[in-house]
PDB file of C-alpha atoms in Angstrom:
ATOM      1  CA  MET Y   1       0.000   0.000   0.000  1.00 68.00           C
ATOM      2  CA  GLU Y   2       1.346   3.418  -0.947  1.00 80.00           C
ATOM      3  CA  ARG Y   3       2.176   6.045   1.645  1.00 82.00           C
ATOM      4  CA  ASP Y   4      -0.673   8.368   0.589  1.00 83.00           C
ATOM      5  CA  GLN Y   5      -3.171   5.516   0.798  1.00 88.00           C
ATOM      6  CA  ARG Y   6      -2.008   4.695   4.305  1.00 92.00           C
ATOM      7  CA  ARG Y   7      -2.420   8.308   5.364  1.00 94.00           C
ATOM      8  CA  VAL Y   8      -5.955   8.412   3.953  1.00 94.00           C
ATOM      9  CA  LEU Y   9      -6.905   5.153   5.684  1.00 95.00           C
ATOM     10  CA  ARG Y  10      -5.471   6.294   9.024  1.00 96.00           C
ATOM     11  CA  ALA Y  11      -7.442   9.532   8.786  1.00 97.00           C
ATOM     12  CA  GLU Y  12     -10.578   7.608   7.845  1.00 97.00           C
ATOM     13  CA  VAL Y  13     -10.251   5.293  10.853  1.00 98.00           C
ATOM     14  CA  LEU Y  14      -9.754   8.203  13.235  1.00 98.00           C
ATOM     15  CA  LEU Y  15     -12.760  10.040  11.811  1.00 98.00           C
ATOM     16  CA  VAL Y  16     -15.046   6.996  12.027  1.00 98.00           C
ATOM     17  CA  LEU Y  17     -14.001   6.369  15.622  1.00 98.00           C
ATOM     18  CA  GLY Y  18     -14.254  10.076  16.382  1.00 98.00           C
ATOM     19  CA  VAL Y  19     -17.941  10.145  15.515  1.00 97.00           C
ATOM     20  CA  SER Y  20     -18.720   6.846  17.210  1.00 97.00           C
ATOM     21  CA  LEU Y  21     -17.105   4.608  19.795  1.00 98.00           C
ATOM     22  CA  GLY Y  22     -13.805   6.454  20.020  1.00 97.00           C
ATOM     23  CA  ALA Y  23     -15.706   9.480  21.284  1.00 98.00           C
ATOM     24  CA  SER Y  24     -17.638   7.202  23.644  1.00 98.00           C
ATOM     25  CA  ALA Y  25     -14.329   5.917  25.037  1.00 98.00           C
ATOM     26  CA  VAL Y  26     -13.163   9.462  25.820  1.00 98.00           C
ATOM     27  CA  TYR Y  27     -16.440  10.353  27.533  1.00 98.00           C
ATOM     28  CA  ALA Y  28     -16.374   7.052  29.455  1.00 98.00           C
ATOM     29  CA  ALA Y  29     -12.865   7.784  30.751  1.00 98.00           C
ATOM     30  CA  VAL Y  30     -13.924  11.256  31.908  1.00 98.00           C
ATOM     31  CA  SER Y  31     -17.026   9.747  33.538  1.00 98.00           C
ATOM     32  CA  LEU Y  32     -14.843   7.288  35.442  1.00 98.00           C
ATOM     33  CA  ILE Y  33     -12.601  10.121  36.651  1.00 97.00           C
ATOM     34  CA  ALA Y  34     -15.702  11.963  37.838  1.00 97.00           C
ATOM     35  CA  LYS Y  35     -16.863   8.883  39.749  1.00 97.00           C
ATOM     36  CA  LEU Y  36     -13.452   8.271  41.305  1.00 97.00           C
ATOM     37  CA  THR Y  37     -13.218  11.878  42.509  1.00 96.00           C
ATOM     38  CA  ALA Y  38     -16.782  12.020  43.865  1.00 96.00           C
ATOM     39  CA  SER Y  39     -17.538  11.979  47.561  1.00 94.00           C
ATOM     40  CA  LYS Y  40     -18.985   8.440  47.449  1.00 94.00           C
ATOM     41  CA  PRO Y  41     -16.924   5.312  46.723  1.00 95.00           C
ATOM     42  CA  LEU Y  42     -17.229   3.892  43.225  1.00 96.00           C
ATOM     43  CA  SER Y  43     -19.088   0.823  44.500  1.00 91.00           C
ATOM     44  CA  GLN Y  44     -21.851   3.044  45.918  1.00 93.00           C
ATOM     45  CA  GLN Y  45     -22.464   4.855  42.638  1.00 96.00           C
ATOM     46  CA  HIS Y  46     -24.637   3.860  39.693  1.00 95.00           C
ATOM     47  CA  ALA Y  47     -24.164   3.657  35.943  1.00 97.00           C
ATOM     48  CA  THR Y  48     -27.551   3.780  34.250  1.00 96.00           C
ATOM     49  CA  LEU Y  49     -28.130   2.368  30.789  1.00 96.00           C
ATOM     50  CA  ASN Y  50     -31.326   3.070  28.822  1.00 97.00           C
ATOM     51  CA  PRO Y  51     -32.599   5.905  31.046  1.00 97.00           C
ATOM     52  CA  SER Y  52     -35.854   7.739  30.500  1.00 97.00           C
ATOM     53  CA  GLN Y  53     -35.377  10.772  28.235  1.00 96.00           C
ATOM     54  CA  ALA Y  54     -38.603  12.562  29.165  1.00 97.00           C
ATOM     55  CA  PRO Y  55     -39.900  11.438  32.580  1.00 95.00           C
ATOM     56  CA  GLY Y  56     -43.655  11.718  32.906  1.00 94.00           C
ATOM     57  CA  ARG Y  57     -44.145  12.220  29.151  1.00 96.00           C
ATOM     58  CA  PRO Y  58     -44.235   8.666  27.721  1.00 96.00           C
ATOM     59  CA  TRP Y  59     -44.907   9.508  24.072  1.00 97.00           C
ATOM     60  CA  LEU Y  60     -42.133  12.077  23.964  1.00 98.00           C
ATOM     61  CA  ASP Y  61     -39.891   9.605  25.779  1.00 98.00           C
ATOM     62  CA  LEU Y  62     -40.643   6.958  23.143  1.00 98.00           C
ATOM     63  CA  THR Y  63     -39.817   9.436  20.380  1.00 98.00           C
ATOM     64  CA  TYR Y  64     -36.454  10.251  21.960  1.00 98.00           C
ATOM     65  CA  GLN Y  65     -35.677   6.559  22.454  1.00 98.00           C
ATOM     66  CA  LEU Y  66     -36.404   5.653  18.822  1.00 98.00           C
ATOM     67  CA  LEU Y  67     -34.472   8.630  17.477  1.00 98.00           C
ATOM     68  CA  GLY Y  68     -31.501   7.739  19.656  1.00 98.00           C
ATOM     69  CA  ILE Y  69     -31.513   4.143  18.398  1.00 98.00           C
ATOM     70  CA  PHE Y  70     -31.799   5.227  14.762  1.00 98.00           C
ATOM     71  CA  PHE Y  71     -29.030   7.819  14.801  1.00 98.00           C
ATOM     72  CA  ALA Y  72     -26.710   5.562  16.802  1.00 98.00           C
ATOM     73  CA  LEU Y  73     -26.703   3.176  13.835  1.00 98.00           C
ATOM     74  CA  ILE Y  74     -25.411   5.809  11.383  1.00 98.00           C
ATOM     75  CA  PRO Y  75     -21.700   5.271  12.210  1.00 98.00           C
ATOM     76  CA  ALA Y  76     -22.097   1.550  11.493  1.00 98.00           C
ATOM     77  CA  LEU Y  77     -23.699   2.340   8.132  1.00 98.00           C
ATOM     78  CA  LEU Y  78     -20.913   4.836   7.442  1.00 98.00           C
ATOM     79  CA  ALA Y  79     -18.280   2.187   8.179  1.00 98.00           C
ATOM     80  CA  VAL Y  80     -19.975  -0.283   5.829  1.00 97.00           C
ATOM     81  CA  HIS Y  81     -20.229   2.395   3.143  1.00 96.00           C
ATOM     82  CA  LEU Y  82     -16.538   3.219   3.410  1.00 96.00           C
ATOM     83  CA  LEU Y  83     -15.557  -0.445   3.192  1.00 96.00           C
ATOM     84  CA  SER Y  84     -17.800  -0.839   0.133  1.00 94.00           C
ATOM     85  CA  ARG Y  85     -15.623   1.702  -1.703  1.00 90.00           C
ATOM     86  CA  ASP Y  86     -12.621  -0.642  -1.720  1.00 88.00           C
ATOM     87  CA  ALA Y  87     -11.906  -1.372  -5.356  1.00 65.00           C
ATOM     88  CA  ALA Y  88     -12.413  -4.951  -6.598  1.00 67.00           C
ATOM     89  CA  ALA Y  89     -12.910  -6.258  -3.062  1.00 70.00           C
ATOM     90  CA  GLY Y  90     -16.305  -7.848  -3.684  1.00 80.00           C
ATOM     91  CA  SER Y  91     -19.524  -7.502  -1.716  1.00 90.00           C
ATOM     92  CA  VAL Y  92     -18.945  -5.691   1.553  1.00 94.00           C
ATOM     93  CA  TRP Y  93     -21.680  -7.715   3.253  1.00 94.00           C
ATOM     94  CA  ALA Y  94     -19.978 -10.974   2.252  1.00 94.00           C
ATOM     95  CA  ARG Y  95     -16.582  -9.662   3.376  1.00 94.00           C
ATOM     96  CA  LEU Y  96     -17.999  -8.754   6.768  1.00 96.00           C
ATOM     97  CA  GLY Y  97     -19.952 -11.978   7.042  1.00 97.00           C
ATOM     98  CA  ILE Y  98     -23.301 -10.223   7.432  1.00 97.00           C
ATOM     99  CA  ASP Y  99     -25.350 -12.184   4.918  1.00 95.00           C
ATOM    100  CA  ARG Y 100     -27.590 -15.242   4.682  1.00 93.00           C
ATOM    101  CA  ARG Y 101     -25.011 -17.807   3.602  1.00 94.00           C
ATOM    102  CA  LYS Y 102     -24.662 -19.513   7.008  1.00 96.00           C
ATOM    103  CA  PRO Y 103     -27.766 -18.851   9.118  1.00 97.00           C
ATOM    104  CA  LEU Y 104     -27.451 -21.940  11.321  1.00 98.00           C
ATOM    105  CA  PHE Y 105     -23.774 -21.280  11.973  1.00 98.00           C
ATOM    106  CA  ASP Y 106     -24.451 -17.623  12.769  1.00 98.00           C
ATOM    107  CA  LEU Y 107     -27.254 -18.406  15.210  1.00 98.00           C
ATOM    108  CA  GLY Y 108     -25.591 -21.417  16.822  1.00 98.00           C
ATOM    109  CA  SER Y 109     -22.149 -19.927  17.263  1.00 98.00           C
ATOM    110  CA  GLY Y 110     -23.692 -16.630  18.382  1.00 98.00           C
ATOM    111  CA  ALA Y 111     -25.672 -18.382  21.114  1.00 98.00           C
ATOM    112  CA  ALA Y 112     -22.573 -20.327  22.183  1.00 98.00           C
ATOM    113  CA  LEU Y 113     -20.490 -17.143  22.351  1.00 98.00           C
ATOM    114  CA  ALA Y 114     -23.201 -15.470  24.440  1.00 98.00           C
ATOM    115  CA  ALA Y 115     -23.080 -18.334  26.952  1.00 96.00           C
ATOM    116  CA  VAL Y 116     -19.274 -18.372  27.064  1.00 96.00           C
ATOM    117  CA  ILE Y 117     -19.112 -14.610  27.636  1.00 96.00           C
ATOM    118  CA  GLY Y 118     -22.285 -13.993  29.631  1.00 95.00           C
ATOM    119  CA  ILE Y 119     -22.006 -16.415  32.547  1.00 92.00           C
ATOM    120  CA  PRO Y 120     -18.413 -15.582  33.548  1.00 94.00           C
ATOM    121  CA  GLY Y 121     -19.152 -11.918  32.796  1.00 95.00           C
ATOM    122  CA  LEU Y 122     -21.885 -11.793  35.431  1.00 91.00           C
ATOM    123  CA  GLY Y 123     -19.527 -13.366  37.959  1.00 93.00           C
ATOM    124  CA  LEU Y 124     -16.793 -10.833  37.130  1.00 95.00           C
ATOM    125  CA  TYR Y 125     -19.264  -7.957  37.522  1.00 94.00           C
ATOM    126  CA  LEU Y 126     -20.411  -9.151  40.950  1.00 91.00           C
ATOM    127  CA  LEU Y 127     -16.809  -9.675  42.063  1.00 94.00           C
ATOM    128  CA  ALA Y 128     -15.707  -6.256  40.809  1.00 96.00           C
ATOM    129  CA  ARG Y 129     -18.580  -4.564  42.584  1.00 92.00           C
ATOM    130  CA  ALA Y 130     -17.889  -6.503  45.794  1.00 91.00           C
ATOM    131  CA  ILE Y 131     -14.258  -5.375  45.914  1.00 95.00           C
ATOM    132  CA  GLY Y 132     -15.215  -1.789  45.079  1.00 94.00           C
ATOM    133  CA  VAL Y 133     -13.838  -1.345  41.563  1.00 96.00           C
ATOM    134  CA  ASN Y 134     -17.141  -1.126  39.716  1.00 97.00           C
ATOM    135  CA  ALA Y 135     -20.276   0.955  39.969  1.00 97.00           C
ATOM    136  CA  THR Y 136     -23.680  -0.682  40.272  1.00 94.00           C
ATOM    137  CA  VAL Y 137     -24.983  -1.022  36.741  1.00 95.00           C
ATOM    138  CA  VAL Y 138     -28.673  -0.298  36.117  1.00 95.00           C
ATOM    139  CA  PRO Y 139     -29.314  -1.813  32.669  1.00 96.00           C
ATOM    140  CA  ALA Y 140     -32.814  -0.382  32.271  1.00 95.00           C
ATOM    141  CA  ALA Y 141     -34.574   2.629  33.780  1.00 95.00           C
ATOM    142  CA  LEU Y 142     -37.473   3.164  31.399  1.00 96.00           C
ATOM    143  CA  PRO Y 143     -40.997   3.956  32.605  1.00 94.00           C
ATOM    144  CA  HIS Y 144     -43.580   1.196  32.951  1.00 93.00           C
ATOM    145  CA  ALA Y 145     -45.020   1.734  29.466  1.00 95.00           C
ATOM    146  CA  TRP Y 146     -46.186  -0.708  26.800  1.00 96.00           C
ATOM    147  CA  TRP Y 147     -43.231   0.189  24.618  1.00 98.00           C
ATOM    148  CA  ALA Y 148     -40.494  -0.312  27.235  1.00 97.00           C
ATOM    149  CA  ILE Y 149     -39.621  -3.936  26.415  1.00 97.00           C
ATOM    150  CA  PRO Y 150     -39.664  -3.459  22.601  1.00 98.00           C
ATOM    151  CA  VAL Y 151     -37.412  -0.403  22.987  1.00 98.00           C
ATOM    152  CA  LEU Y 152     -34.994  -2.373  25.168  1.00 98.00           C
ATOM    153  CA  VAL Y 153     -34.843  -5.109  22.510  1.00 98.00           C
ATOM    154  CA  LEU Y 154     -34.207  -2.529  19.789  1.00 98.00           C
ATOM    155  CA  SER Y 155     -31.547  -0.906  21.954  1.00 98.00           C
ATOM    156  CA  ALA Y 156     -29.833  -4.281  22.362  1.00 98.00           C
ATOM    157  CA  ILE Y 157     -29.834  -4.827  18.598  1.00 98.00           C
ATOM    158  CA  GLN Y 158     -28.527  -1.307  17.983  1.00 98.00           C
ATOM    159  CA  ASN Y 159     -25.674  -1.773  20.449  1.00 98.00           C
ATOM    160  CA  ALA Y 160     -24.735  -5.076  18.855  1.00 98.00           C
ATOM    161  CA  VAL Y 161     -24.781  -3.793  15.288  1.00 98.00           C
ATOM    162  CA  LEU Y 162     -22.862  -0.603  16.076  1.00 98.00           C
ATOM    163  CA  GLU Y 163     -20.153  -2.208  18.177  1.00 98.00           C
ATOM    164  CA  GLU Y 164     -19.546  -5.349  16.143  1.00 98.00           C
ATOM    165  CA  VAL Y 165     -19.581  -3.618  12.763  1.00 98.00           C
ATOM    166  CA  VAL Y 166     -17.324  -0.725  13.838  1.00 98.00           C
ATOM    167  CA  VAL Y 167     -15.028  -2.261  16.461  1.00 98.00           C
ATOM    168  CA  VAL Y 168     -14.620  -5.665  14.817  1.00 98.00           C
ATOM    169  CA  GLY Y 169     -15.619  -5.756  11.155  1.00 98.00           C
ATOM    170  CA  TYR Y 170     -14.514  -2.283  10.133  1.00 98.00           C
ATOM    171  CA  LEU Y 171     -11.603  -1.640  12.499  1.00 98.00           C
ATOM    172  CA  LEU Y 172      -9.905  -5.017  12.082  1.00 98.00           C
ATOM    173  CA  THR Y 173     -10.280  -4.844   8.311  1.00 97.00           C
ATOM    174  CA  ARG Y 174      -8.735  -1.396   8.088  1.00 97.00           C
ATOM    175  CA  LEU Y 175      -5.912  -2.095  10.555  1.00 97.00           C
ATOM    176  CA  ARG Y 176      -4.954  -5.247   8.668  1.00 96.00           C
ATOM    177  CA  GLN Y 177      -4.934  -3.223   5.451  1.00 94.00           C
ATOM    178  CA  LEU Y 178      -2.542  -0.815   7.163  1.00 95.00           C
ATOM    179  CA  GLY Y 179      -0.192  -3.718   7.816  1.00 94.00           C
ATOM    180  CA  TRP Y 180      -0.718  -4.082  11.574  1.00 96.00           C
ATOM    181  CA  SER Y 181       0.073  -7.456  13.129  1.00 97.00           C
ATOM    182  CA  THR Y 182      -2.642  -9.809  14.356  1.00 97.00           C
ATOM    183  CA  VAL Y 183      -1.678  -9.258  17.996  1.00 98.00           C
ATOM    184  CA  THR Y 184      -1.824  -5.485  17.597  1.00 98.00           C
ATOM    185  CA  VAL Y 185      -5.181  -5.347  15.842  1.00 98.00           C
ATOM    186  CA  VAL Y 186      -6.761  -7.725  18.367  1.00 98.00           C
ATOM    187  CA  ALA Y 187      -5.357  -5.744  21.291  1.00 98.00           C
ATOM    188  CA  THR Y 188      -6.484  -2.420  19.789  1.00 98.00           C
ATOM    189  CA  SER Y 189     -10.027  -3.644  19.188  1.00 98.00           C
ATOM    190  CA  ALA Y 190     -10.250  -5.180  22.663  1.00 98.00           C
ATOM    191  CA  LEU Y 191      -8.855  -2.130  24.462  1.00 98.00           C
ATOM    192  CA  LEU Y 192     -11.248   0.147  22.589  1.00 98.00           C
ATOM    193  CA  ARG Y 193     -14.190  -2.054  23.582  1.00 98.00           C
ATOM    194  CA  GLY Y 194     -13.104  -2.011  27.184  1.00 98.00           C
ATOM    195  CA  SER Y 195     -12.471   1.745  27.137  1.00 98.00           C
ATOM    196  CA  TYR Y 196     -15.967   2.841  26.180  1.00 98.00           C
ATOM    197  CA  HIS Y 197     -17.303   0.813  29.118  1.00 98.00           C
ATOM    198  CA  LEU Y 198     -15.063   2.578  31.656  1.00 98.00           C
ATOM    199  CA  TYR Y 199     -17.988   4.679  32.878  1.00 97.00           C
ATOM    200  CA  GLN Y 200     -19.143   1.517  34.661  1.00 97.00           C
ATOM    201  CA  GLY Y 201     -15.809   0.902  36.379  1.00 97.00           C
ATOM    202  CA  PHE Y 202     -12.668  -1.193  36.090  1.00 97.00           C
ATOM    203  CA  GLY Y 203     -14.487  -4.515  36.165  1.00 96.00           C
ATOM    204  CA  ALA Y 204     -16.486  -3.540  33.090  1.00 97.00           C
ATOM    205  CA  PHE Y 205     -13.275  -2.511  31.331  1.00 98.00           C
ATOM    206  CA  VAL Y 206     -11.609  -5.858  31.982  1.00 97.00           C
ATOM    207  CA  GLY Y 207     -14.693  -7.932  31.156  1.00 97.00           C
ATOM    208  CA  ASN Y 208     -15.370  -6.137  27.899  1.00 98.00           C
ATOM    209  CA  ALA Y 209     -11.703  -6.175  26.888  1.00 98.00           C
ATOM    210  CA  VAL Y 210     -11.657  -9.956  27.315  1.00 97.00           C
ATOM    211  CA  MET Y 211     -14.857 -10.163  25.287  1.00 98.00           C
ATOM    212  CA  GLY Y 212     -13.139  -8.018  22.664  1.00 98.00           C
ATOM    213  CA  VAL Y 213     -10.238 -10.457  22.379  1.00 98.00           C
ATOM    214  CA  VAL Y 214     -12.602 -13.405  21.938  1.00 98.00           C
ATOM    215  CA  PHE Y 215     -14.748 -11.593  19.358  1.00 98.00           C
ATOM    216  CA  ALA Y 216     -11.767 -10.281  17.390  1.00 98.00           C
ATOM    217  CA  LEU Y 217     -10.131 -13.708  17.186  1.00 98.00           C
ATOM    218  CA  PHE Y 218     -13.448 -15.253  16.157  1.00 98.00           C
ATOM    219  CA  PHE Y 219     -13.819 -12.746  13.326  1.00 98.00           C
ATOM    220  CA  LEU Y 220     -10.259 -13.223  12.101  1.00 97.00           C
ATOM    221  CA  ARG Y 221     -10.817 -16.967  12.016  1.00 97.00           C
ATOM    222  CA  THR Y 222     -14.320 -17.050  10.474  1.00 97.00           C
ATOM    223  CA  ARG Y 223     -14.578 -13.639   8.728  1.00 96.00           C
ATOM    224  CA  ARG Y 224     -18.152 -13.353   9.990  1.00 98.00           C
ATOM    225  CA  VAL Y 225     -19.597 -10.512  12.069  1.00 98.00           C
ATOM    226  CA  ALA Y 226     -23.149 -11.914  12.104  1.00 98.00           C
ATOM    227  CA  PRO Y 227     -22.507 -14.395  14.967  1.00 98.00           C
ATOM    228  CA  LEU Y 228     -21.001 -11.571  17.018  1.00 98.00           C
ATOM    229  CA  ILE Y 229     -24.102  -9.460  16.456  1.00 98.00           C
ATOM    230  CA  VAL Y 230     -26.261 -12.415  17.518  1.00 98.00           C
ATOM    231  CA  ALA Y 231     -24.170 -13.013  20.648  1.00 98.00           C
ATOM    232  CA  HIS Y 232     -24.075  -9.345  21.634  1.00 98.00           C
ATOM    233  CA  THR Y 233     -27.821  -8.982  21.048  1.00 98.00           C
ATOM    234  CA  ILE Y 234     -28.562 -11.972  23.271  1.00 98.00           C
ATOM    235  CA  LEU Y 235     -26.307 -10.651  26.041  1.00 98.00           C
ATOM    236  CA  ASP Y 236     -27.909  -7.215  25.991  1.00 98.00           C
ATOM    237  CA  ILE Y 237     -31.481  -8.486  25.757  1.00 98.00           C
ATOM    238  CA  VAL Y 238     -30.914 -10.744  28.764  1.00 96.00           C
ATOM    239  CA  SER Y 239     -29.339  -7.831  30.648  1.00 95.00           C
ATOM    240  CA  PHE Y 240     -31.815  -5.104  29.689  1.00 97.00           C
ATOM    241  CA  VAL Y 241     -35.080  -7.039  29.618  1.00 96.00           C
ATOM    242  CA  GLY Y 242     -34.090  -9.357  32.453  1.00 93.00           C
ATOM    243  CA  TYR Y 243     -33.339  -6.406  34.703  1.00 93.00           C
ATOM    244  CA  ALA Y 244     -36.579  -4.642  33.761  1.00 92.00           C
ATOM    245  CA  LEU Y 245     -38.634  -7.734  34.560  1.00 91.00           C
ATOM    246  CA  PHE Y 246     -36.828  -9.284  37.513  1.00 86.00           C
ATOM    247  CA  ALA Y 247     -34.694  -6.650  39.262  1.00 76.00           C
ATOM    248  CA  ASN Y 248     -37.143  -6.398  42.173  1.00 78.00           C
ATOM    249  CA  ARG Y 249     -36.903 -10.167  42.704  1.00 74.00           C
ATOM    250  CA  LEU Y 250     -33.108 -10.338  42.501  1.00 66.00           C
ATOM    251  CA  PRO Y 251     -31.709  -8.075  45.221  1.00 65.00           C
ATOM    252  CA  PHE Y 252     -28.074  -8.942  44.431  1.00 57.00           C
ATOM    253  CA  LEU Y 253     -28.418  -6.830  41.255  1.00 61.00           C
ATOM    254  CA  HIS Y 254     -28.947  -3.615  43.250  1.00 60.00           C
TER     255      HIS Y 254
END
């Protein structure tokens, strides 16, 4: 690859991350600093996911939620669009492994990945909170409205698509094109994934970084993002919807 092409690709990667999860990583780091310098210990603070955007005004709240989900997907679509511009590289959807060629493999391996990541992940979260290095995570804080569960499911899908397309499919593809080694691209993807979860605490950083290593290696081996989207969607649906439905019955989550 010529020097000018490398410079263009590096700038492209920085811009894509700057309007998506790279910016989230910076905000998450600042949020963690704010928590660590607050008057209460980190373990006594909360990190709320899926909060209400207009308390007491359910229809306006729903509108905000749907708009947030829609616009959060734009960076993923941008990343796919940029990859599609690669000359003579073939279908971008096939290259990313987001197609209908292997539906059983995508669903089966996605479910297996969710189990491998999810069960130890819950244990790591509880341990991190117990030793004081993680905030209490509130996965859902929507009002008791008819649309709450569907919005949580859509939010889970949006998170999965955005993160797996940008942090795995796009980022690993571009970094390999820039000539980075396998170890470096896996570490970069994993550290980025952990970084934009820092607002939850150090346990979330470690857990998500480990997840990032597993997902990056899986993609490099299979060249398919679809199973990662399936796995991530399952993990988030269980977290978001499970908390909304059963938090009052499971006191260890509080």
